[in-house]
Amino acid sequence: MWYPAAATPVPLAVSSLRRNVVPSKQSILIVDDEFGLAEMLREMLRDLGFEVTLAINGRLALEILDEGKVDLVLTDMMMPVMDGAELARAMRSDHKHRGTPIIMMTSLPTAVPQPTGLFDAVLRKPFTPDLLLKTMLSCLPSGNAGTPQRTPS
Amino acid sequence: MSEQQPSSERRPTGISGLDRILEGGFLVSGVYIVQGPPGAGKTILANQTCFYHAATGGQAVYVTLLAESHSRMFAHLRRMAFFNESAIPDRVYYLGGYSALEAGGLEALVTLIRGAIQKHRATLLVVDGLISAQESSPTEREFKKFLHEIQTVAELTGCTVLLLTNAERASGFFPEHTMVDGVLHLTDELSELRPLRHIRVLKLRGSAPIRGLHSLRITDQGLEVWPRFETRLPQDVVDEAKVASGPKLPFGVRELDEMLRGGVRPASITMLLGSSGSGKTLLGMQFLSEGVRREERVLYFGFYERPESILAKCQRVGIGGLKEGVKRGLAQIIWHRPVEGVIDELGESLIVTLRRDRPQRVFLDGMEGFERAADFPERMSHVYSAIAQEVEQLGLTAIYSTETRELFAQTIEVPIHGLSAATQNIILLRHVEHRAVMRRVLAILKVRDDDYDAAMREIRITNSGIRLLDTFAGESGVVSGGGNSRAARREQPEA
């Protein structure tokens, strides 16, 4: 779910961030069952130069993970079939995905387990595009050639 | 639902008025439609039921179909007292169903719902935004099949299902209504700028619901429902004859008590009828004050003047003891602002107090206050009858004041129907012009099955209490506002 914070209108934030993105693409998997929100997030991240795939539950996310390279997973908590915590546990117990960073997005921070090894970060909804990018960059392995780099504006 | 009788076990909503209407709650395995325009309270009703269900040991799953995002819904629900974040996700689980619906149609949605019920061992399921499912079904038949599958899942798992929709069909015919166990309709309308919310049971299988429109209000506590007040059945019936044979209850105004041959009978209802400013409230307060003096429990229930100002006024005119009575727990003063109330809430407040405290003397000041709170004026006679019945059944002695519109007219209109039928005694208070002086006059118009003095007396409110004077002795036409002495009449020419 996506609420642009009043202080950071989306168009401005996106246009200011777009300049900072390098061409080499990293792959992000968004796992969210809420229609519209995941799509909007996908467009946003594509604009920033990421490659983005969507899954509407944890099980579909695991299938996508098995198919190819995913650099970071952005997941909702409550979903049908397999929820965010189950997905994270499955990834952590699979050597292929153990090292893939997972960011959990939630609108109920008190109701959701805090990252104790399961998640690399928790993003409280609503969040700003800036905070999202900052959190993603902090979770992506540093020094990676494909990492979007901030350039002086 | 299937033809076989489902378990009669019910799942309460935790909304006490609604549970009363539903005769205890929703049926186990029952499928219900909750419909109404946006903002009528469907989402609150469903969420409140989920959290109550979770708090009482159940498991709830809430599936949204493009109604609003969960974040937005939580932001709104967070203000409500029932919203308990710690119940999420273990006992109340939120899912988005629209993506599945988009990808795989109704079949995928049913799979999602079935999976969610099984995975979370759900005993309550909400589908918010049924209209989306309806719109995405290619034919009416497909949609009915979807409902049928939901029923089957509910039947197999014992899960209760609430389907929320704002569907307004042009045809006015809802085939889905024939397939479910109950339909609740929520409305939100304006009446003379006053918002009026109602809930109505259109259909309820396995119950005899309280039919008709019931008042509904949304507060920080969540949804509050007041079943139509007049449908409440009296309880705790006392032997009226036994009570009525007890000693009479005096007003503590010597002249009036003499006129009434000692006072009003116990378990009787007396109307104080009069124009504005004629002294009805003070006479009623005098009745209560006398009760306190006799160590009786008394209740004032009114709408217009604030309790402090009434008590101060009583103090000024020598009607004492009430403030102390309040302190000592003998006297109780309940005041409601009539404009903002819901009539069923006012009625409920009165009845609950009467049943709980059993005051020996009750003064209902300004019955018009109930009318101002009424959503539909045609209900009033039923409401008044219900109050009268309650007072009678509890064996309480009640006095109520009501206003005549006319100040000086020849005719006097008794405004309250339904209550006046149950009224044993009527005392009239009004202003009259008498020899170029405005005076307040009191007359007893009726005392059922008892002797009384029918003379008219001037009522004087002094600073040492209420006094009745024989100002009009030997005159007629005072009550109707004329007031001629016999000598004056003799001088009038024949018509």
XYZ file of C-alpha atoms in Angstrom:
648
model
C 0.000 0.000 0.000
C 1.288 3.353 -0.945
C 0.649 6.698 0.569
C 2.806 9.524 -0.592
C 3.594 11.520 2.510
C 2.424 15.086 2.262
C 5.955 16.438 2.601
C 7.283 14.401 -0.318
C 4.906 14.457 -3.250
C 5.489 11.414 -5.422
C 6.249 13.079 -8.776
C 8.916 15.287 -7.253
C 10.462 12.453 -5.286
C 10.538 10.120 -8.265
C 11.973 12.663 -10.657
C 14.673 13.579 -8.192
C 15.551 9.946 -7.621
C 15.470 8.941 -11.283
C 18.671 10.820 -11.964
C 20.478 8.752 -9.376
C 19.851 5.374 -10.892
C 22.543 3.520 -12.825
C 21.702 1.431 -15.895
C 22.743 -2.000 -14.618
C 19.517 -3.530 -13.360
C 18.847 -5.275 -10.110
C 15.884 -7.554 -9.705
C 13.251 -6.906 -7.033
C 10.408 -9.271 -6.137
C 7.307 -7.629 -4.650
C 5.016 -9.976 -2.733
C 1.655 -8.404 -1.831
C -1.923 -9.591 -2.116
C -3.469 -6.152 -2.214
C -4.436 -5.176 -5.709
C -3.188 -1.876 -7.002
C -0.637 -1.289 -4.302
C 1.854 -3.815 -5.615
C 1.317 -2.542 -9.161
C 2.006 1.022 -8.125
C 5.118 -0.020 -6.279
C 6.268 -1.929 -9.358
C 5.885 1.124 -11.610
C 7.737 3.219 -9.107
C 10.673 0.846 -8.869
C 10.780 0.334 -12.640
C 11.040 4.085 -13.013
C 14.019 3.951 -10.700
C 15.694 1.425 -12.954
C 14.949 -1.832 -11.187
C 13.630 -4.975 -12.762
C 10.448 -5.907 -10.891
C 8.368 -9.072 -10.569
C 5.087 -9.449 -8.658
C 3.684 -12.320 -6.628
C 0.387 -12.307 -4.735
C 1.413 -14.794 -2.085
C 4.472 -16.435 -0.580
C 4.194 -19.677 -2.487
C 4.164 -17.937 -5.869
C 7.112 -15.876 -4.628
C 9.095 -19.049 -3.890
C 8.376 -20.328 -7.401
C 9.666 -17.085 -8.886
C 12.722 -17.231 -6.625
C 13.471 -20.749 -7.839
C 13.187 -19.691 -11.477
C 15.902 -17.094 -11.499
C 17.860 -14.297 -9.951
C 16.195 -12.065 -7.391
C 18.331 -9.514 -5.576
C 15.828 -8.370 -2.973
C 12.345 -9.324 -1.769
C 9.800 -6.719 -0.636
C 6.985 -8.581 1.088
C 3.689 -7.881 2.760
C 2.911 -9.725 5.979
C -0.635 -11.065 5.755
C -1.320 -12.942 2.523
C -3.253 -15.999 1.466
C -1.643 -19.421 1.029
C 1.764 -18.408 2.423
C 2.353 -15.246 4.419
C 5.410 -13.029 4.723
C 6.859 -14.786 7.777
C 6.411 -18.226 6.209
C 8.058 -17.010 3.025
C 11.006 -15.613 4.991
C 11.397 -18.860 6.942
C 11.301 -20.899 3.731
C 13.934 -18.652 2.165
C 16.185 -18.767 5.225
C 16.106 -22.553 5.277
C 16.975 -22.814 1.562
C 20.648 -22.348 0.776
C 19.834 -20.811 -2.627
C 17.842 -17.930 -1.092
C 19.350 -17.686 2.364
C 21.385 -14.601 1.490
C 18.651 -12.693 -0.354
C 17.624 -9.633 1.627
C 13.957 -9.435 2.669
C 12.162 -6.214 3.559
C 8.805 -6.588 5.219
C 6.137 -3.943 4.617
C 3.411 -3.555 7.223
C 0.807 -1.103 8.387
C 0.659 -2.754 11.810
C 4.204 -2.683 13.196
C 3.180 -3.775 16.668
C 1.328 -6.781 15.356
C 4.184 -8.159 13.309
C 7.400 -9.827 14.500
C 10.348 -7.486 14.347
C 13.322 -8.630 12.268
C 15.087 -11.259 14.318
C 17.044 -12.739 11.477
C 13.913 -13.307 9.415
C 13.748 -9.876 7.836
C 16.522 -7.470 6.988
C 14.290 -4.471 7.557
C 10.710 -3.524 8.327
C 9.029 -0.680 6.486
C 6.021 0.804 8.118
C 3.258 1.768 5.697
C 2.721 4.424 4.596
C 6.311 5.177 3.592
C 7.872 7.709 1.284
C 9.718 6.729 -1.916
C 12.875 8.154 -0.362
C 12.612 5.922 2.683
C 11.880 2.916 0.495
C 14.963 3.489 -1.662
C 17.145 4.188 1.370
C 15.983 0.980 3.045
C 16.494 -1.047 -0.116
C 19.995 0.318 -0.644
C 20.915 -0.440 2.945
C 19.850 -4.064 2.466
C 21.385 -4.701 -0.955
C 24.956 -6.020 -0.806
C 27.311 -3.027 -1.030
C 29.936 -2.840 -3.736
C 27.628 -4.734 -6.089
C 28.165 -3.401 -9.588
C 24.453 -3.193 -10.147
C 23.620 -1.194 -7.046
C 21.999 2.124 -7.838
C 24.509 4.772 -6.825
C 23.639 8.183 -5.541
C 25.215 10.857 -7.660
C 25.530 14.457 -6.608
C 22.518 16.399 -7.834
C -28.001 -22.926 3.062
C -28.876 -26.556 2.876
C -32.322 -27.754 3.795
C -31.159 -29.463 6.932
C -31.468 -27.411 10.070
C -28.124 -25.835 10.906
C -26.844 -25.846 14.445
C -28.703 -23.315 16.496
C -25.492 -22.207 18.142
C -24.886 -18.540 17.564
C -21.890 -16.275 17.268
C -22.579 -12.960 18.957
C -21.385 -9.746 17.330
C -20.616 -8.142 20.681
C -22.838 -5.217 19.646
C -25.472 -5.729 22.307
C -28.389 -4.123 20.491
C -27.594 -6.006 17.302
C -27.327 -9.300 19.154
C -30.757 -8.635 20.594
C -32.163 -8.054 17.116
C -30.417 -11.188 15.853
C -31.647 -13.209 18.831
C -28.131 -13.886 20.022
C -25.949 -13.404 16.977
C -25.124 -14.971 13.630
C -25.623 -18.674 13.108
C -22.683 -21.055 13.031
C -22.201 -21.906 9.303
C -24.550 -19.053 8.458
C -23.949 -16.839 5.419
C -25.135 -13.236 5.700
C -25.221 -10.214 3.443
C -24.575 -6.854 5.076
C -25.508 -4.153 2.596
C -25.735 -0.404 2.538
C -24.280 2.700 0.932
C -20.649 3.695 1.517
C -20.216 5.150 4.985
C -23.226 3.392 6.473
C -21.032 1.354 8.826
C -20.686 -2.056 7.135
C -16.916 -2.248 7.537
C -17.113 -1.156 11.157
C -19.835 -3.699 11.890
C -17.763 -6.481 10.329
C -14.471 -5.520 11.954
C -16.083 -5.019 15.346
C -17.619 -8.472 15.060
C -14.215 -9.924 14.090
C -12.434 -8.426 17.102
C -15.202 -9.456 19.475
C -15.101 -12.926 17.978
C -11.318 -13.040 18.440
C -11.587 -11.771 22.016
C -14.013 -14.567 22.819
C -11.768 -17.287 21.455
C -12.680 -17.325 17.760
C -10.563 -16.947 14.651
C -11.480 -14.372 12.033
C -10.337 -13.803 8.473
C -11.149 -10.572 6.645
C -10.867 -10.606 2.850
C -11.089 -7.306 0.998
C -12.057 -7.062 -2.647
C -10.881 -3.629 -3.684
C -12.988 -1.942 -1.028
C -10.158 0.084 0.452
C -6.548 -0.682 1.243
C -5.805 -2.324 4.570
C -3.626 0.616 5.619
C -6.476 3.003 5.014
C -8.914 0.766 6.856
C -6.565 0.374 9.831
C -5.976 4.110 9.979
C -9.730 4.534 10.333
C -10.283 1.603 12.703
C -7.428 2.558 14.991
C -9.654 5.255 16.486
C -12.227 2.690 17.544
C -12.075 1.204 21.019
C -12.623 -2.355 19.785
C -9.621 -2.331 17.442
C -6.967 -4.452 19.083
C -3.777 -4.572 17.094
C -2.378 -7.396 19.190
C -5.074 -9.728 17.833
C -3.581 -9.306 14.327
C -2.448 -11.541 12.661
C -2.895 -14.466 15.048
C -6.633 -14.132 15.647
C -7.765 -11.646 13.026
C -6.163 -12.005 9.627
C -6.499 -9.580 6.700
C -6.194 -10.665 3.093
C -6.515 -8.963 -0.267
C -8.658 -11.009 -2.600
C -8.843 -8.821 -5.661
C -5.555 -9.940 -7.193
C -6.748 -13.542 -7.119
C -10.087 -12.469 -8.572
C -8.315 -10.591 -11.368
C -6.007 -13.458 -12.129
C -8.342 -16.415 -11.841
C -11.897 -15.149 -11.528
C -14.438 -16.365 -8.976
C -12.913 -19.821 -8.957
C -9.590 -18.449 -7.736
C -11.409 -16.359 -5.152
C -13.242 -19.406 -3.798
C -9.923 -21.266 -3.633
C -8.392 -18.370 -1.731
C -11.319 -18.218 0.697
C -11.389 -21.979 1.240
C -7.631 -22.013 1.801
C -7.768 -19.098 4.223
C -10.557 -20.674 6.300
C -8.615 -23.923 6.548
C -5.223 -22.391 7.164
C -6.385 -20.019 9.887
C -9.062 -22.369 11.240
C -11.422 -19.448 10.749
C -14.749 -19.467 12.530
C -15.720 -16.091 11.099
C -15.020 -14.897 7.560
C -15.734 -11.478 6.111
C -15.709 -10.747 2.382
C -15.675 -6.961 2.019
C -16.736 -5.739 -1.429
C -18.958 -8.506 -2.759
C -19.895 -6.185 -5.623
C -16.453 -6.813 -7.146
C -17.125 -10.539 -7.227
C -20.518 -9.862 -8.729
C -19.128 -7.584 -11.416
C -16.407 -10.007 -12.384
C -18.816 -12.890 -12.853
C -19.751 -13.287 -16.518
C -23.309 -14.400 -15.758
C -25.789 -14.327 -12.903
C -25.461 -18.067 -12.818
C -21.719 -17.907 -12.196
C -22.272 -15.566 -9.281
C -24.917 -17.826 -7.762
C -22.498 -20.727 -8.144
C -19.889 -18.692 -6.270
C -22.352 -18.048 -3.425
C -23.283 -21.679 -3.371
C -19.635 -22.667 -3.035
C -19.157 -20.203 -0.190
C -22.172 -21.773 1.536
C -20.737 -25.228 1.082
C -17.420 -24.159 2.615
C -19.283 -22.528 5.503
C -21.370 -25.631 6.003
C -18.369 -27.950 6.001
C -16.169 -25.847 8.253
C -18.747 -24.325 10.598
C -17.458 -20.898 9.625
C -19.883 -17.954 9.732
C -19.606 -15.737 6.652
C -20.444 -12.048 6.296
C -20.578 -10.680 2.762
C -20.416 -6.885 2.639
C -21.798 -5.071 -0.362
C -23.114 -1.703 -1.396
C -24.942 -3.254 -4.312
C -27.874 -1.219 -5.478
C -29.680 -3.080 -8.174
C -31.828 -1.271 -10.662
C -34.291 -4.127 -10.663
C -34.699 -4.023 -6.892
C -34.493 -7.792 -6.951
C -31.491 -9.425 -5.397
C -31.282 -13.101 -6.356
C -28.428 -13.511 -3.858
C -30.838 -12.662 -1.049
C -32.689 -15.886 -1.653
C -29.509 -17.872 -1.104
C -28.280 -16.551 2.231
C -29.367 -16.925 5.852
C -29.835 -13.270 6.506
C -29.685 -9.810 5.009
C -28.896 -6.755 7.105
C -29.485 -3.393 5.506
C -27.716 -0.298 6.830
C -28.869 3.196 5.924
C -27.503 6.662 6.472
C -29.879 9.506 5.707
C -30.535 13.067 6.634
C -33.780 14.139 8.229
C -34.102 17.888 8.537
C -30.307 18.149 8.602
C -30.052 15.555 11.345
C -28.130 12.436 10.342
C -30.152 9.307 10.933
C -28.561 5.899 10.743
C -30.620 2.758 10.825
C -30.211 -0.950 10.538
C -32.916 -3.211 9.261
C -33.162 -6.950 9.045
C -34.557 -7.815 5.631
C -34.377 -11.512 6.174
C -33.223 -13.825 8.914
C -33.461 -17.551 8.754
C -33.904 -19.569 11.927
C -34.973 -16.557 13.986
C -37.831 -14.233 14.606
C -35.882 -10.991 14.418
C -37.192 -7.721 15.753
C -38.453 -6.311 12.494
C -38.408 -2.750 11.291
C -35.820 0.010 11.451
C -33.517 0.177 14.441
C -31.381 3.158 15.357
C -27.672 2.925 14.839
C -24.855 5.211 15.843
C -21.136 5.198 15.153
C -18.924 6.452 17.959
C -15.337 5.876 19.048
C -16.623 2.720 20.695
C -17.701 1.417 17.312
C -21.217 0.630 16.248
C -24.074 1.016 18.703
C -27.490 -0.340 17.880
C -30.743 0.387 19.676
C -33.518 -2.013 18.838
C -36.739 -0.122 18.448
C -37.502 0.817 21.998
C -41.188 -0.067 21.888
C -40.328 -3.674 21.064
C -38.720 -4.173 24.445
C -40.840 -6.446 26.550
C -41.583 -5.517 30.133
C -40.002 -7.745 32.728
C -40.305 -8.158 36.461
C -44.043 -7.725 36.586
C -45.192 -6.722 40.040
C -48.637 -7.207 41.456
C -50.068 -3.826 40.626
C -53.188 -4.307 42.710
C -51.101 -5.010 45.771
C -48.938 -1.942 45.229
C -51.944 0.247 44.470
C -53.542 -0.627 47.789
C -50.633 0.955 49.671
C -50.726 4.463 51.142
C -51.082 7.426 48.803
C -48.079 9.557 47.877
C -48.564 13.195 48.849
C -46.996 16.204 47.104
C -46.202 17.905 50.367
C -48.386 20.863 49.374
C -51.133 20.820 51.975
C -53.919 22.279 49.816
C -53.137 20.042 46.840
C -52.915 16.918 48.978
C -56.315 17.778 50.436
C -57.736 18.181 46.936
C -56.303 14.762 46.058
C -57.618 13.265 49.313
C -54.119 12.495 50.488
C -52.046 12.383 47.315
C -51.746 10.195 44.229
C -52.197 6.467 44.384
C -49.087 4.311 44.307
C -48.360 2.729 40.902
C -50.331 5.451 39.152
C -49.373 7.800 36.333
C -50.205 11.471 36.625
C -50.008 14.062 33.884
C -49.057 17.637 34.659
C -50.513 19.468 31.698
C -49.759 23.095 31.173
C -48.385 25.927 29.145
C -44.799 27.025 29.275
C -43.891 28.655 32.577
C -47.025 27.495 34.379
C -45.068 25.735 37.129
C -45.082 22.107 35.929
C -41.411 21.468 36.598
C -41.537 22.989 40.071
C -44.631 21.011 41.019
C -42.933 17.825 39.803
C -39.817 18.665 41.760
C -41.980 19.328 44.804
C -43.333 15.788 44.438
C -39.774 14.419 44.396
C -38.679 16.637 47.264
C -41.503 15.260 49.394
C -40.361 11.756 48.474
C -36.813 12.460 49.646
C -38.214 13.918 52.859
C -39.917 10.546 53.362
C -36.687 8.652 52.619
C -37.985 7.358 49.288
C -35.887 6.851 46.153
C -36.775 9.403 43.507
C -35.811 9.922 39.877
C -35.886 13.035 37.720
C -35.601 12.364 33.972
C -35.683 15.454 31.821
C -34.544 17.140 28.660
C -34.646 20.880 28.877
C -33.184 22.546 31.914
C -29.811 21.467 33.160
C -29.916 19.667 36.515
C -27.869 22.372 38.266
C -30.229 25.124 37.191
C -33.311 23.139 38.210
C -31.836 22.375 41.619
C -30.848 26.007 42.098
C -34.349 27.122 41.187
C -35.869 24.615 43.611
C -33.597 25.905 46.324
C -34.721 29.496 45.652
C -38.401 28.687 46.031
C -38.030 26.558 49.102
C -38.291 23.130 47.464
C -35.503 21.644 49.464
C -33.753 18.426 50.184
C -33.063 17.369 46.598
C -29.382 18.277 46.498
C -28.859 16.399 49.739
C -30.990 13.597 48.353
C -28.622 13.292 45.407
C -25.646 13.189 47.763
C -27.297 10.544 49.889
C -28.159 8.426 46.846
C -31.907 8.817 47.319
C -32.422 11.215 44.434
C -31.170 10.675 40.930
C -31.191 13.288 38.195
C -30.828 12.233 34.588
C -30.684 14.851 31.893
C -30.497 14.341 28.155
C -30.200 16.841 25.375
C -33.172 15.968 23.224
C -31.796 17.212 19.908
C -28.826 14.927 19.754
C -30.317 11.827 21.216
C -31.664 8.785 19.532
C -35.122 8.114 20.893
C -34.308 4.469 21.471
C -31.239 5.440 23.438
C -33.298 7.799 25.620
C -35.922 5.128 26.163
C -33.272 2.556 26.938
C -31.619 4.901 29.426
C -34.955 5.441 31.183
C -35.949 1.788 31.270
C -32.553 0.580 32.449
C -32.624 3.106 35.290
C -36.185 2.239 36.278
C -35.448 -1.483 36.335
C -32.176 -1.127 38.162
C -33.061 1.467 40.789
C -36.822 1.014 41.219
C -37.405 4.616 42.304
C -40.636 4.998 44.259
C -41.298 8.370 42.641
C -40.490 9.210 39.038
C -40.811 12.593 37.383
C -40.498 12.658 33.591
C -40.102 16.332 32.798
C -41.146 17.392 29.316
C -42.285 14.336 27.413
C -41.876 16.371 24.221
C -38.173 15.672 24.576
C -38.824 12.154 23.395
C -40.624 13.499 20.363
C -37.734 15.761 19.437
C -35.457 12.740 19.410
C -37.858 10.708 17.337
C -36.852 9.693 13.856
C -40.446 9.020 12.847
C -43.224 10.919 14.682
C -45.693 8.115 14.028
C -43.740 5.933 16.459
C -44.499 8.162 19.431
C -47.699 6.579 20.638
C -45.969 3.183 20.694
C -43.008 4.625 22.557
C -45.234 6.272 25.151
C -47.267 3.112 25.581
C -44.057 1.185 26.176
C -42.961 3.651 28.863
C -46.373 3.552 30.518
C -46.377 -0.231 30.460
C -42.939 -0.375 32.028
C -43.879 2.055 34.798
C -47.053 0.096 35.495
C -45.376 -3.287 35.495
C -42.701 -2.101 37.897
C -45.367 -0.650 40.180
C -43.740 2.798 40.147
C -45.542 6.057 40.776
C -44.861 8.458 37.961
C -45.613 12.037 37.134
C -44.914 13.508 33.749
C -45.157 17.009 32.463
C -46.291 17.920 29.024
C -46.855 21.197 27.347
C -50.061 22.634 25.962
C -49.353 24.811 22.973
C -52.033 27.360 23.676
C -51.575 29.895 26.439
C -55.089 31.291 26.670
C -57.280 29.297 24.292
C -60.699 28.049 25.278
C -59.854 24.515 24.288
C -57.065 22.481 25.775
C -55.355 19.874 23.693
C -53.893 16.873 25.436
C -50.876 16.325 23.223
C -49.645 12.872 24.067
C -51.440 9.903 22.716
C -50.600 6.437 23.902
C -49.476 7.762 27.250
C -52.646 9.668 28.040
C -54.562 6.415 27.667
C -52.498 4.992 30.523
C -52.699 8.162 32.599
C -54.896 7.860 35.669
C -54.731 11.442 36.858
C -54.535 14.787 35.107
C -53.596 18.037 36.781
C -53.888 21.167 34.680
C -51.683 24.182 35.189
C -52.046 27.343 33.175
C -51.958 31.094 33.061
C -55.184 32.980 33.210
C -56.032 36.618 33.029
C -58.101 37.446 36.061
C -59.287 40.941 36.725
C -56.424 42.362 34.693
C -53.845 40.258 36.537
C -52.011 37.213 35.142
C -52.323 34.324 37.507
C -51.294 30.709 37.475
C -54.132 28.338 38.059
C -54.229 24.677 39.029
C -57.125 22.329 38.590
C -57.498 18.593 38.884
C -59.154 17.381 35.704
C -59.277 13.684 36.420
C -58.483 11.163 39.128
C -59.321 7.605 38.201
C -61.592 5.721 40.601
C -61.219 8.232 43.360
C -62.821 11.292 44.833
C -61.147 14.663 44.372
C -61.777 18.345 44.772
C -62.428 19.816 41.345
C -62.117 23.439 42.441
C -59.686 25.750 40.702
C -56.976 27.245 42.785
C -54.444 29.887 42.170
C -50.958 28.474 42.416
C -48.396 30.744 43.995
C -44.744 29.969 43.937
C -43.323 31.676 46.986
C -39.843 31.492 48.373
C -41.110 29.114 51.003
C -42.644 26.637 48.573
C -45.776 26.136 46.533
C -49.090 27.414 47.899
C -52.610 27.073 46.522
C -55.050 29.913 47.096
C -58.814 30.176 46.830
C -58.608 33.207 44.549
C -61.367 32.044 42.202
C -63.977 30.879 44.705
C -67.404 31.435 43.285
C -66.215 32.022 39.716
C -66.414 29.960 36.557
C -64.585 29.751 33.267
C -61.181 30.177 34.867
C -59.530 27.106 33.413
C -60.622 27.980 29.907
C -59.029 31.376 30.365
C -62.131 33.516 30.901
C -62.749 33.949 34.572
C -66.006 35.717 35.223
C -67.523 36.385 38.574
C -71.204 35.542 38.925
C -72.003 39.202 39.314
C -70.217 40.018 36.076
C -72.083 37.280 34.209
C -75.449 38.543 35.390
C -74.706 41.876 33.815
C -74.020 40.319 30.385
C -76.902 40.622 27.901
C -78.511 37.424 26.642
C -76.999 36.214 23.402
